[in-house]
Short mmCIF file of C-alpha atoms and ligand atoms in Angstrom, two decimals:
data_model
loop_
_atom_site.label_atom_id
_atom_site.label_comp_id
_atom_site.label_asym_id
_atom_site.label_seq_id
_atom_site.Cartn_x
_atom_site.Cartn_y
_atom_site.Cartn_z
CA UNK A 1 -59.84 -28.91 10.72
CA UNK A 2 -57.88 -24.73 11.15
CA UNK A 3 -59.55 -21.60 12.83
CA UNK A 4 -57.54 -18.48 12.87
CA UNK A 5 -58.38 -16.31 15.25
CA UNK A 6 -57.95 -12.11 16.05
CA UNK A 7 -58.56 -12.35 19.65
CA UNK A 8 -58.48 -15.53 21.19
CA UNK A 9 -59.03 -16.41 24.89
CA UNK A 10 -56.94 -19.16 26.19
CA UNK A 11 -56.48 -20.48 29.64
CA UNK A 12 -54.47 -17.75 30.64
CA UNK A 13 -55.51 -14.75 29.03
CA UNK A 14 -56.32 -13.84 25.31
CA UNK A 15 -54.28 -13.97 22.70
CA UNK A 16 -53.57 -12.54 19.32
CA UNK A 17 -53.54 -13.20 16.02
CA UNK A 18 -53.90 -16.83 16.73
CA UNK A 19 -54.56 -20.52 14.59
CA UNK A 20 -56.36 -23.17 16.22
CA UNK A 21 -55.81 -26.48 15.10
CA UNK A 22 -58.94 -29.13 16.13
CA UNK A 23 -57.96 -32.90 15.83
CA UNK A 24 -60.30 -35.69 14.40
CA UNK A 25 -60.28 -36.85 17.55
CA UNK A 26 -62.90 -33.71 17.95
CA UNK A 27 -60.13 -32.22 20.32
CA UNK A 28 -57.41 -29.25 20.18
CA UNK A 29 -54.78 -30.19 18.58
CA UNK A 30 -52.05 -27.60 18.39
CA UNK A 31 -52.53 -23.92 18.97
CA UNK A 32 -49.57 -22.01 17.28
CA UNK A 33 -49.19 -18.50 16.24
CA UNK A 34 -51.10 -17.49 12.37
CA UNK A 35 -48.25 -16.22 11.43
CA UNK A 36 -48.15 -15.87 7.31
CA UNK A 37 -50.29 -18.89 7.31
CA UNK A 38 -53.06 -17.46 4.47
CA UNK A 39 -54.72 -22.01 5.33
CA UNK A 40 -56.50 -21.48 7.98
CA UNK A 41 -60.18 -22.63 6.10
CA UNK A 42 -62.07 -19.94 8.97
CA UNK A 43 -60.81 -16.78 9.61
CA UNK A 44 -62.62 -15.63 12.04
CA UNK A 45 -62.34 -11.87 15.09
CA UNK A 46 -62.84 -13.33 18.35
CA UNK A 47 -63.27 -17.52 19.80
CA UNK A 48 -63.51 -18.52 22.60
CA UNK A 49 -64.20 -21.43 25.01
CA UNK A 50 -67.74 -22.20 24.78
CA UNK A 51 -69.43 -22.52 27.65
CA UNK A 52 -71.15 -25.46 28.64
CA UNK A 53 -74.51 -25.34 29.40
CA UNK A 54 -75.54 -27.45 32.92
CA UNK A 55 -79.65 -27.75 33.64
CA UNK A 56 -82.05 -28.87 30.45
CA UNK A 57 -85.60 -30.15 30.75
CA UNK A 58 -85.64 -29.95 26.42
CA UNK A 59 -89.45 -30.76 26.50
CA UNK A 60 -90.35 -27.74 28.32
CA UNK A 61 -89.14 -25.28 26.29
CA UNK A 62 -92.36 -25.81 23.77
CA UNK A 63 -94.06 -24.78 27.36
CA UNK A 64 -92.03 -20.76 27.41
CA UNK A 65 -94.77 -18.26 26.86
CA UNK A 66 -97.57 -20.93 27.88
CA UNK A 67 -98.04 -19.64 31.44
CA UNK A 68 -97.04 -16.19 32.04
CA UNK A 69 -101.24 -16.13 32.74
CA UNK A 70 -102.42 -15.29 36.28
CA UNK A 71 -104.85 -17.21 37.17
CA UNK A 72 -107.78 -16.82 39.06
CA UNK A 73 -107.13 -17.70 42.63
CA UNK A 74 -104.59 -16.11 45.17
CA UNK A 75 -101.00 -15.63 43.59
CA UNK A 76 -98.96 -17.89 40.75
CA UNK A 77 -95.62 -19.92 41.95
CA UNK A 78 -93.38 -22.65 40.52
CA UNK A 79 -96.61 -25.41 42.45
CA UNK A 80 -99.44 -23.99 39.99
CA UNK A 81 -96.71 -23.48 36.99
CA UNK A 82 -95.96 -27.83 37.99
CA UNK A 83 -99.10 -27.97 37.39
CA UNK A 84 -99.78 -26.65 33.94
CA UNK A 85 -95.84 -28.42 33.85
CA UNK A 86 -97.77 -31.97 34.36
CA UNK A 87 -100.81 -30.91 31.82
CA UNK A 88 -98.29 -30.29 28.89
CA UNK A 89 -96.28 -32.80 29.16
CA UNK A 90 -99.63 -36.22 29.65
CA UNK A 91 -99.96 -35.40 26.17
CA UNK A 92 -96.29 -35.64 25.12
CA UNK A 93 -95.40 -39.00 22.03
CA UNK A 94 -91.81 -39.97 21.81
CA UNK A 95 -91.52 -38.64 18.60
CA UNK A 96 -93.10 -34.73 20.07
CA UNK A 97 -90.15 -35.84 22.93
CA UNK A 98 -87.79 -35.91 20.54
CA UNK A 99 -88.77 -33.35 17.76
CA UNK A 100 -88.96 -30.56 20.95
CA UNK A 101 -84.85 -32.41 21.87
CA UNK A 102 -83.96 -31.22 18.44
CA UNK A 103 -85.05 -27.81 18.97
CA UNK A 104 -83.91 -26.80 21.86
CA UNK A 105 -79.99 -28.23 21.34
CA UNK A 106 -80.19 -26.46 18.51
CA UNK A 107 -80.95 -22.94 20.30
CA UNK A 108 -78.37 -23.78 22.71
CA UNK A 109 -75.69 -24.36 19.99
CA UNK A 110 -77.40 -20.92 18.02
CA UNK A 111 -76.93 -19.22 21.27
CA UNK A 112 -73.21 -20.61 21.28
CA UNK A 113 -72.88 -23.40 24.17
CA UNK A 114 -71.08 -26.04 23.05
CA UNK A 115 -72.25 -29.28 25.67
CA UNK A 116 -75.22 -29.42 28.01
CA UNK A 117 -76.26 -32.09 30.74
CA UNK A 118 -79.91 -32.80 30.03
CA UNK A 119 -81.36 -33.79 33.13
CA UNK A 120 -83.51 -36.23 31.35
CA UNK A 121 -85.96 -37.19 33.84
CA UNK A 122 -89.00 -38.64 31.47
CA UNK A 123 -89.09 -41.98 31.27
CA UNK A 124 -92.27 -43.71 29.92
CA UNK A 125 -95.80 -43.31 29.42
CA UNK A 126 -97.95 -41.46 30.62
CA UNK A 127 -99.42 -44.16 32.28
CA UNK A 128 -96.01 -44.95 34.31
CA UNK A 129 -96.01 -48.65 32.30
CA UNK A 130 -92.43 -48.56 30.86
CA UNK A 131 -92.05 -48.21 26.80
CA UNK A 132 -90.72 -52.33 25.64
CA UNK A 133 -87.94 -50.41 26.37
CA UNK A 134 -86.85 -48.95 28.85
CA UNK A 135 -84.42 -46.35 27.36
CA UNK A 136 -87.46 -45.03 24.94
CA UNK A 137 -87.15 -42.11 25.87
CA UNK A 138 -83.28 -41.66 27.05
CA UNK A 139 -82.81 -43.18 23.39
CA UNK A 140 -84.64 -39.92 21.91
CA UNK A 141 -82.74 -37.90 23.80
CA UNK A 142 -79.32 -39.36 22.38
CA UNK A 143 -80.90 -39.23 18.45
CA UNK A 144 -81.91 -35.60 19.49
CA UNK A 145 -78.45 -34.52 20.18
CA UNK A 146 -76.17 -35.73 17.48
CA UNK A 147 -78.87 -34.98 15.42
CA UNK A 148 -78.07 -31.97 16.05
CA UNK A 149 -74.27 -32.11 17.08
CA UNK A 150 -74.65 -30.62 20.57
CA UNK A 151 -71.60 -32.80 23.14
CA UNK A 152 -74.20 -34.27 26.04
CA UNK A 153 -73.85 -35.35 29.00
CA UNK A 154 -76.93 -38.02 29.84
CA UNK A 155 -78.44 -37.62 33.35
CA UNK A 156 -80.78 -39.72 33.58
CA UNK A 157 -83.15 -39.01 36.80
CA UNK A 158 -84.06 -40.96 39.55
CA UNK A 159 -88.16 -40.65 40.47
CA UNK A 160 -89.80 -42.09 43.15
CA UNK A 161 -91.33 -40.36 45.62
CA UNK A 162 -93.82 -37.70 46.30
CA UNK A 163 -93.21 -35.89 49.28
CA UNK A 164 -90.28 -36.88 51.99
CA UNK A 165 -93.61 -38.54 53.70
CA UNK A 166 -93.03 -41.62 50.87
CA UNK A 167 -96.14 -40.38 49.46
CA UNK A 168 -96.48 -42.07 46.34
CA UNK A 169 -96.05 -40.11 42.87
CA UNK A 170 -99.82 -38.98 41.60
CA UNK A 171 -101.28 -37.82 38.15
CA UNK A 172 -98.27 -36.82 35.74
CA UNK A 173 -95.28 -37.51 37.65
CA UNK A 174 -95.95 -41.56 36.39
CA UNK A 175 -94.28 -40.65 34.01
CA UNK A 176 -91.00 -40.16 36.46
CA UNK A 177 -90.90 -42.83 38.01
CA UNK A 178 -88.82 -46.09 38.96
CA UNK A 179 -88.73 -47.80 42.15
CA UNK A 180 -84.62 -48.79 42.37
CA UNK A 181 -83.72 -51.49 40.49
CA UNK A 182 -86.10 -49.91 37.90
CA UNK A 183 -84.17 -47.36 37.31
CA UNK A 184 -80.84 -49.29 38.19
CA UNK A 185 -81.64 -51.32 34.73
CA UNK A 186 -82.22 -47.64 33.56
CA UNK A 187 -78.46 -46.40 34.18
CA UNK A 188 -77.66 -49.84 32.38
CA UNK A 189 -79.77 -49.14 29.72
CA UNK A 190 -78.03 -45.37 29.68
CA UNK A 191 -74.55 -47.43 29.49
CA UNK A 192 -75.24 -48.56 26.52
CA UNK A 193 -76.59 -45.68 24.48
CA UNK A 194 -73.96 -43.38 25.98
CA UNK A 195 -71.97 -46.36 24.68
CA UNK A 196 -73.20 -45.37 21.18
CA UNK A 197 -72.68 -42.06 21.04
CA UNK A 198 -68.90 -40.15 19.79
CA UNK A 199 -67.03 -40.36 22.73
CA UNK A 200 -66.94 -36.67 23.76
CA UNK A 201 -70.73 -38.08 25.21
CA UNK A 202 -71.20 -38.76 29.04
CA UNK A 203 -73.16 -40.25 31.48
CA UNK A 204 -73.93 -38.96 34.54
CA UNK A 205 -76.55 -39.89 37.55
CA UNK A 206 -79.50 -37.47 38.81
CA UNK A 207 -81.45 -38.15 42.23
CA UNK A 208 -84.09 -35.59 41.37
CA UNK A 209 -84.45 -33.63 45.02
CA UNK A 210 -85.15 -35.11 48.91
CA UNK A 211 -88.66 -34.47 47.75
CA UNK A 212 -88.23 -37.12 45.45
CA UNK A 213 -85.45 -39.57 45.92
CA UNK A 214 -85.14 -41.40 49.57
CA UNK A 215 -82.02 -40.59 51.34
CA UNK A 216 -80.92 -44.07 51.28
CA UNK A 217 -81.61 -44.37 47.38
CA UNK A 218 -79.34 -41.43 46.67
CA UNK A 219 -76.31 -43.12 48.52
CA UNK A 220 -76.85 -46.53 46.32
CA UNK A 221 -76.85 -43.97 43.19
CA UNK A 222 -73.53 -42.18 43.95
CA UNK A 223 -71.74 -45.37 44.57
CA UNK A 224 -73.50 -46.36 41.11
CA UNK A 225 -71.31 -44.43 38.89
CA UNK A 226 -68.31 -43.92 41.53
CA UNK A 227 -67.08 -41.48 38.70
CA UNK A 228 -69.19 -39.94 37.03
CA UNK A 229 -71.58 -35.90 36.74
CA UNK A 230 -74.30 -36.71 40.23
CA UNK A 231 -76.40 -33.49 40.57
CA UNK A 232 -79.84 -33.02 42.33
CA UNK A 233 -82.06 -30.18 42.98
CA UNK A 234 -81.45 -27.94 46.02
CA UNK A 235 -82.72 -25.41 47.90
CA UNK A 236 -85.06 -24.26 44.48
CA UNK A 237 -88.70 -23.25 47.06
CA UNK A 238 -88.69 -22.27 50.60
CA UNK A 239 -91.48 -24.68 50.88
CA UNK A 240 -89.54 -27.51 49.98
CA UNK A 241 -86.65 -26.15 52.92
CA UNK A 242 -89.58 -26.40 55.08
CA UNK A 243 -90.48 -30.02 53.98
CA UNK A 244 -86.88 -30.44 54.45
CA UNK A 245 -86.40 -29.29 57.62
CA UNK A 246 -89.00 -30.40 59.29
CA UNK A 247 -88.64 -34.17 58.64
CA UNK A 248 -84.65 -34.25 58.96
CA UNK A 249 -84.83 -31.35 61.16
CA UNK A 250 -81.93 -29.41 58.62
CA UNK A 251 -82.15 -27.60 55.77
CA UNK A 252 -82.26 -28.81 52.94
CA UNK A 253 -77.54 -28.61 51.72
CA UNK A 254 -77.02 -28.20 55.57
CA UNK A 255 -78.86 -31.89 55.03
CA UNK A 256 -77.24 -33.02 52.08
CA UNK A 257 -73.78 -31.44 53.49
CA UNK A 258 -74.02 -33.85 56.56
CA UNK A 259 -75.48 -36.67 54.85
CA UNK A 260 -72.73 -36.75 51.83
CA UNK A 261 -69.47 -37.05 51.46
CA UNK A 262 -70.41 -33.83 48.95
CA UNK A 263 -66.99 -33.22 46.74
CA UNK A 264 -66.57 -31.42 42.78
CA UNK A 265 -67.94 -34.21 41.04
CA UNK A 266 -71.73 -32.61 42.45
CA UNK A 267 -73.45 -30.12 41.41
CA UNK A 268 -76.57 -29.01 43.30
CA UNK A 269 -78.69 -27.24 41.20
CA UNK A 270 -80.25 -23.54 42.05
CA UNK A 271 -78.85 -23.84 46.41
CA UNK A 272 -81.12 -20.55 45.85
CA UNK A 273 -81.91 -20.64 49.30
CA UNK A 274 -79.09 -20.59 51.80
CA UNK A 275 -77.64 -20.17 55.37
CA UNK A 276 -74.26 -18.10 55.34
CA UNK A 277 -73.26 -21.24 57.14
CA UNK A 278 -74.46 -23.33 54.20
CA UNK A 279 -73.48 -20.91 51.49
CA UNK A 280 -69.91 -21.00 53.13
CA UNK A 281 -69.98 -24.90 53.55
CA UNK A 282 -71.49 -25.47 49.66
CA UNK A 283 -67.84 -23.06 48.37
CA UNK A 284 -65.62 -25.47 50.58
CA UNK A 285 -67.33 -28.02 49.34
CA UNK A 286 -66.06 -27.92 45.57
CA UNK A 287 -69.59 -28.26 44.65
CA UNK A 288 -70.61 -26.70 41.35
CA UNK A 289 -73.78 -24.42 42.39
CA UNK A 290 -75.79 -25.31 39.16
CA UNK A 291 -77.23 -21.97 38.35
CA UNK A 292 -80.36 -20.73 36.59
CA UNK A 293 -80.35 -17.36 36.38
CA UNK A 294 -83.42 -16.94 33.61
CA UNK A 295 -86.02 -19.95 35.20
CA UNK A 296 -84.94 -19.08 38.56
CA UNK A 297 -87.01 -15.44 38.00
CA UNK A 298 -89.50 -16.50 35.33
CA UNK A 299 -90.46 -18.96 38.48
CA UNK A 300 -89.97 -16.40 41.02
CA UNK A 301 -87.03 -18.67 42.72
CA UNK A 302 -85.47 -16.51 45.03
CA UNK A 303 -81.70 -14.78 44.77
CA UNK A 304 -79.02 -17.11 44.64
CA UNK A 305 -76.58 -15.89 47.71
CA UNK A 306 -73.71 -15.09 44.86
CA UNK A 307 -70.99 -12.42 46.25
CA UNK A 308 -70.59 -14.76 49.99
CA UNK A 309 -70.90 -18.03 47.44
CA UNK A 310 -68.26 -16.06 45.20
CA UNK A 311 -66.21 -14.74 47.82
CA UNK A 312 -66.38 -17.85 48.94
CA UNK A 313 -64.12 -19.31 46.26
CA UNK A 314 -67.40 -20.81 44.93
CA UNK A 315 -67.38 -22.39 41.47
CA UNK A 316 -70.31 -22.11 39.17
CA UNK A 317 -71.75 -23.27 36.28
CA UNK A 318 -75.73 -21.91 34.16
CA UNK A 319 -77.95 -23.72 33.32
CA UNK A 320 -80.97 -22.65 31.01
CA UNK A 321 -83.66 -25.63 33.07
CA UNK A 322 -86.43 -24.99 31.64
CA UNK A 323 -85.74 -23.09 28.09
CA UNK A 324 -88.15 -20.33 29.10
CA UNK A 325 -85.33 -18.27 27.23
CA UNK A 326 -82.02 -20.53 25.10
CA UNK A 327 -79.35 -17.62 25.63
CA UNK A 328 -75.87 -17.97 27.33
CA UNK A 329 -75.43 -14.61 27.64
CA UNK A 330 -78.84 -13.44 29.45
CA UNK A 331 -78.20 -16.10 32.03
CA UNK A 332 -74.65 -14.06 32.99
CA UNK A 333 -76.71 -10.61 32.85
CA UNK A 334 -79.50 -11.70 35.09
CA UNK A 335 -77.53 -13.00 37.13
CA UNK A 336 -74.78 -10.63 38.33
CA UNK A 337 -78.06 -8.05 37.77
CA UNK A 338 -80.24 -10.74 40.70
CA UNK A 339 -76.72 -9.37 42.93
CA UNK A 340 -76.88 -5.28 41.94
CA UNK A 341 -80.56 -5.26 42.92
CA UNK A 342 -80.13 -7.55 45.44
CA UNK A 343 -77.15 -5.65 47.30
CA UNK A 344 -77.93 -1.81 44.68
CA UNK A 345 -74.65 -1.97 43.95
CA UNK A 346 -72.21 -2.09 40.78
CA UNK A 347 -70.46 -4.68 39.28
CA UNK A 348 -70.83 -7.57 42.26
CA UNK A 349 -69.99 -10.90 41.14
CA UNK A 350 -66.12 -8.98 39.89
CA UNK A 351 -63.49 -9.11 41.45
CA UNK A 352 -61.09 -5.81 43.08
CA UNK A 353 -61.00 -4.51 39.78
CA UNK A 354 -61.61 -6.65 37.15
CA UNK A 355 -63.76 -7.69 34.26
CA UNK A 356 -67.39 -8.64 35.17
CA UNK A 357 -67.54 -10.04 32.73
CA UNK A 358 -64.37 -12.21 32.26
CA UNK A 359 -65.34 -13.88 35.86
CA UNK A 360 -68.75 -14.27 34.37
CA UNK A 361 -67.58 -16.04 32.01
CA UNK A 362 -64.28 -17.10 33.29
CA UNK A 363 -66.37 -18.51 36.00
CA UNK A 364 -69.33 -20.68 34.21
CA UNK A 365 -66.73 -22.01 32.07
CA UNK A 366 -64.75 -23.96 34.58
CA UNK A 367 -67.91 -24.78 36.45
CA UNK A 368 -69.93 -25.87 33.99
CA UNK A 369 -67.62 -28.15 32.14
CA UNK A 370 -66.76 -30.26 35.72
CA UNK A 371 -70.14 -30.62 36.00
CA UNK A 372 -70.63 -31.97 32.43
CA UNK A 373 -67.84 -34.16 33.20
CA UNK A 374 -66.59 -32.75 30.05
CA UNK A 375 -62.51 -31.43 29.03
CA UNK A 376 -64.13 -28.40 27.88
CA UNK A 377 -63.31 -26.01 30.10
CA UNK A 378 -60.23 -23.85 28.59
CA UNK A 379 -59.29 -23.52 24.97
CA UNK A 380 -56.47 -25.70 25.78
CA UNK A 381 -54.16 -28.45 23.53
CA UNK A 382 -56.01 -31.93 24.95
CA UNK A 383 -59.41 -30.43 25.95
CA UNK A 384 -62.44 -31.06 23.04
CA UNK A 385 -63.12 -28.41 20.39
CA UNK A 386 -66.03 -26.41 22.17
CA UNK A 387 -65.50 -22.80 20.74
CA UNK A 388 -67.78 -19.49 19.87
CA UNK A 389 -66.65 -16.99 17.20
CA UNK A 390 -68.56 -13.78 17.68
CA UNK A 391 -69.60 -10.90 15.48
CA UNK A 392 -68.13 -8.40 18.06
CA UNK A 393 -70.67 -5.40 15.43
CA UNK A 394 -73.07 -6.41 16.89
CA UNK A 395 -72.28 -6.08 20.49
CA UNK A 396 -71.01 -2.58 21.96
CA UNK A 397 -68.14 -1.80 24.66
CA UNK A 398 -64.45 -1.13 23.72
CA UNK A 399 -64.63 -4.56 21.59
CA UNK A 400 -61.19 -5.35 22.77
CA UNK A 401 -60.13 -8.13 24.99
CA UNK A 402 -62.33 -8.53 28.91
CA UNK A 403 -64.54 -5.33 27.16
CA UNK A 404 -65.39 -8.19 24.33
CA UNK A 405 -67.17 -10.05 26.76
CA UNK A 406 -68.52 -7.20 28.67
CA UNK A 407 -70.72 -5.35 25.64
CA UNK A 408 -71.38 -9.26 24.41
CA UNK A 409 -72.84 -10.47 28.04
CA UNK A 410 -74.91 -6.65 28.83
CA UNK A 411 -75.95 -5.50 25.84
CA UNK A 412 -75.59 -7.76 23.20
CA UNK A 413 -77.95 -10.82 22.23
CA UNK A 414 -77.21 -14.69 21.20
CA UNK A 415 -76.96 -13.07 17.59
CA UNK A 416 -73.62 -11.92 17.99
CA UNK A 417 -72.90 -15.66 17.58
CA UNK A 418 -71.47 -16.75 13.87
CA UNK A 419 -69.73 -20.37 14.63
CA UNK A 420 -70.20 -23.20 17.50
CA UNK A 421 -68.32 -26.26 17.11
CA UNK A 422 -68.96 -28.50 19.18
CA UNK A 423 -65.73 -31.30 19.85
CA UNK A 424 -64.57 -30.03 16.91
CA UNK A 425 -67.75 -30.14 15.25
CA UNK A 426 -69.14 -27.23 13.14
CA UNK A 427 -72.34 -27.27 13.83
CA UNK A 428 -73.72 -22.99 13.62
CA UNK A 429 -72.37 -21.07 10.94
CA UNK A 430 -73.80 -17.78 9.51
CA UNK A 431 -75.05 -17.65 13.09
CA UNK A 432 -77.49 -20.18 12.11
CA UNK A 433 -77.19 -24.22 12.56
CA UNK A 434 -76.85 -26.66 9.66
CA UNK A 435 -79.22 -27.75 10.10
CA UNK A 436 -81.59 -24.50 11.02
CA UNK A 437 -84.58 -25.56 8.66
CA UNK A 438 -85.83 -29.02 9.03
CA UNK A 439 -85.57 -27.97 12.53
CA UNK A 440 -87.14 -25.17 13.36
CA UNK A 441 -89.61 -26.98 10.44
CA UNK A 442 -90.28 -30.55 12.82
CA UNK A 443 -90.19 -28.36 15.79
CA UNK A 444 -93.54 -26.12 14.56
CA UNK A 445 -95.67 -28.71 13.53
CA UNK A 446 -95.22 -30.52 16.49
CA UNK A 447 -96.04 -27.64 18.23
CA UNK A 448 -99.31 -27.29 16.79
CA UNK A 449 -99.79 -30.89 17.30
CA UNK A 450 -99.46 -30.85 20.55
CA UNK A 451 -101.07 -27.51 21.55
CA UNK A 452 -104.78 -29.33 19.76
CA UNK A 453 -103.80 -32.31 21.85
CA UNK A 454 -104.14 -30.10 25.20
ZN1 ZN B 501 -84.34 -28.48 36.64
#
């Protein structure tokens, strides 16, 4: 596959009229001047490296729009939302879960993501009993990824306790739960599943959170897959930090930094509530802050310490988390706007004299690829060809170089995406996924059926 681009964002900046050759292995084989070469398979006005979506729970896509009704008592919060989420997942079958995942993956691709880390904690039947195949639901996620062509980093999630006091799982949590022994068997099963998928697929591990995974278990998991991505939800909710503080005398991120060698393979999802010292130490650790600004706003979590974290040299990426709205650029826009509202200033996350859009896109590109353990951090020879083409007439701004990114992020929508390649798989063409009609039809049918069962 040869793609000719009029404007192209390379590792060291913008290039013009370039031919990118993608090998049969899904990696970029050559980048060179297009010259008079008319033999391109596809010519696009703008070609960017596609972002990796570092945090998703695909099943929650089917709840989008259902939880915007205020309850009769008190204030709605993350915790009241969670009650609804548990009720919802009580009725989902493996078929439902696969269909919803495929639809969400399709939307991610159409929004310009090339790959996703699925933080997969839904493992068992509603009773908590495992399916005949312990990896039944992991296989469903894998099948959805293969069906859509998205690059997958599968993160089997360890969820053992209902709180830091070790209380047992209740109600909807039964589907998540494993003791350590069963979870390690699931990890082995997941290795086999990932081994049967395309070569750009990766496996990582994820203790769910400090409330759901005991410290000793986190230690075992960190050693179980010593080189793979390692993700954990951290400091999303203030109530959770209070609980960690009461149990350990330290705040969540402070405790993690003290007890583990947090390094580049770690991704701390949310990392919303941090002191100055935590912000600085997390930035220096090399870990990726896994930000999900649209979900965090929707759930009322709070605002990340973005300015201080970037000034301290921190790495970040973005995730669509609850999938209430799947859009790479809306995550970036929300991230910047949250900082503007917090600090009452403009261009908060740009470097001096630099473009906000470029800084956001570069940061999310590198941090996302690192968090997925995916060689897709730039358009460069040898990297996976995770690429997105844009129609610059679909948004405002100069349409040139960094102005393209500023225009797309602040004035555009995901509808500006015309083509997406994931590890060379050309799965979005003319703005739609190549199998959009069938994937959407199946999803609509499942959604209607699930709603009838709720
Ligand atoms: Zn999450």
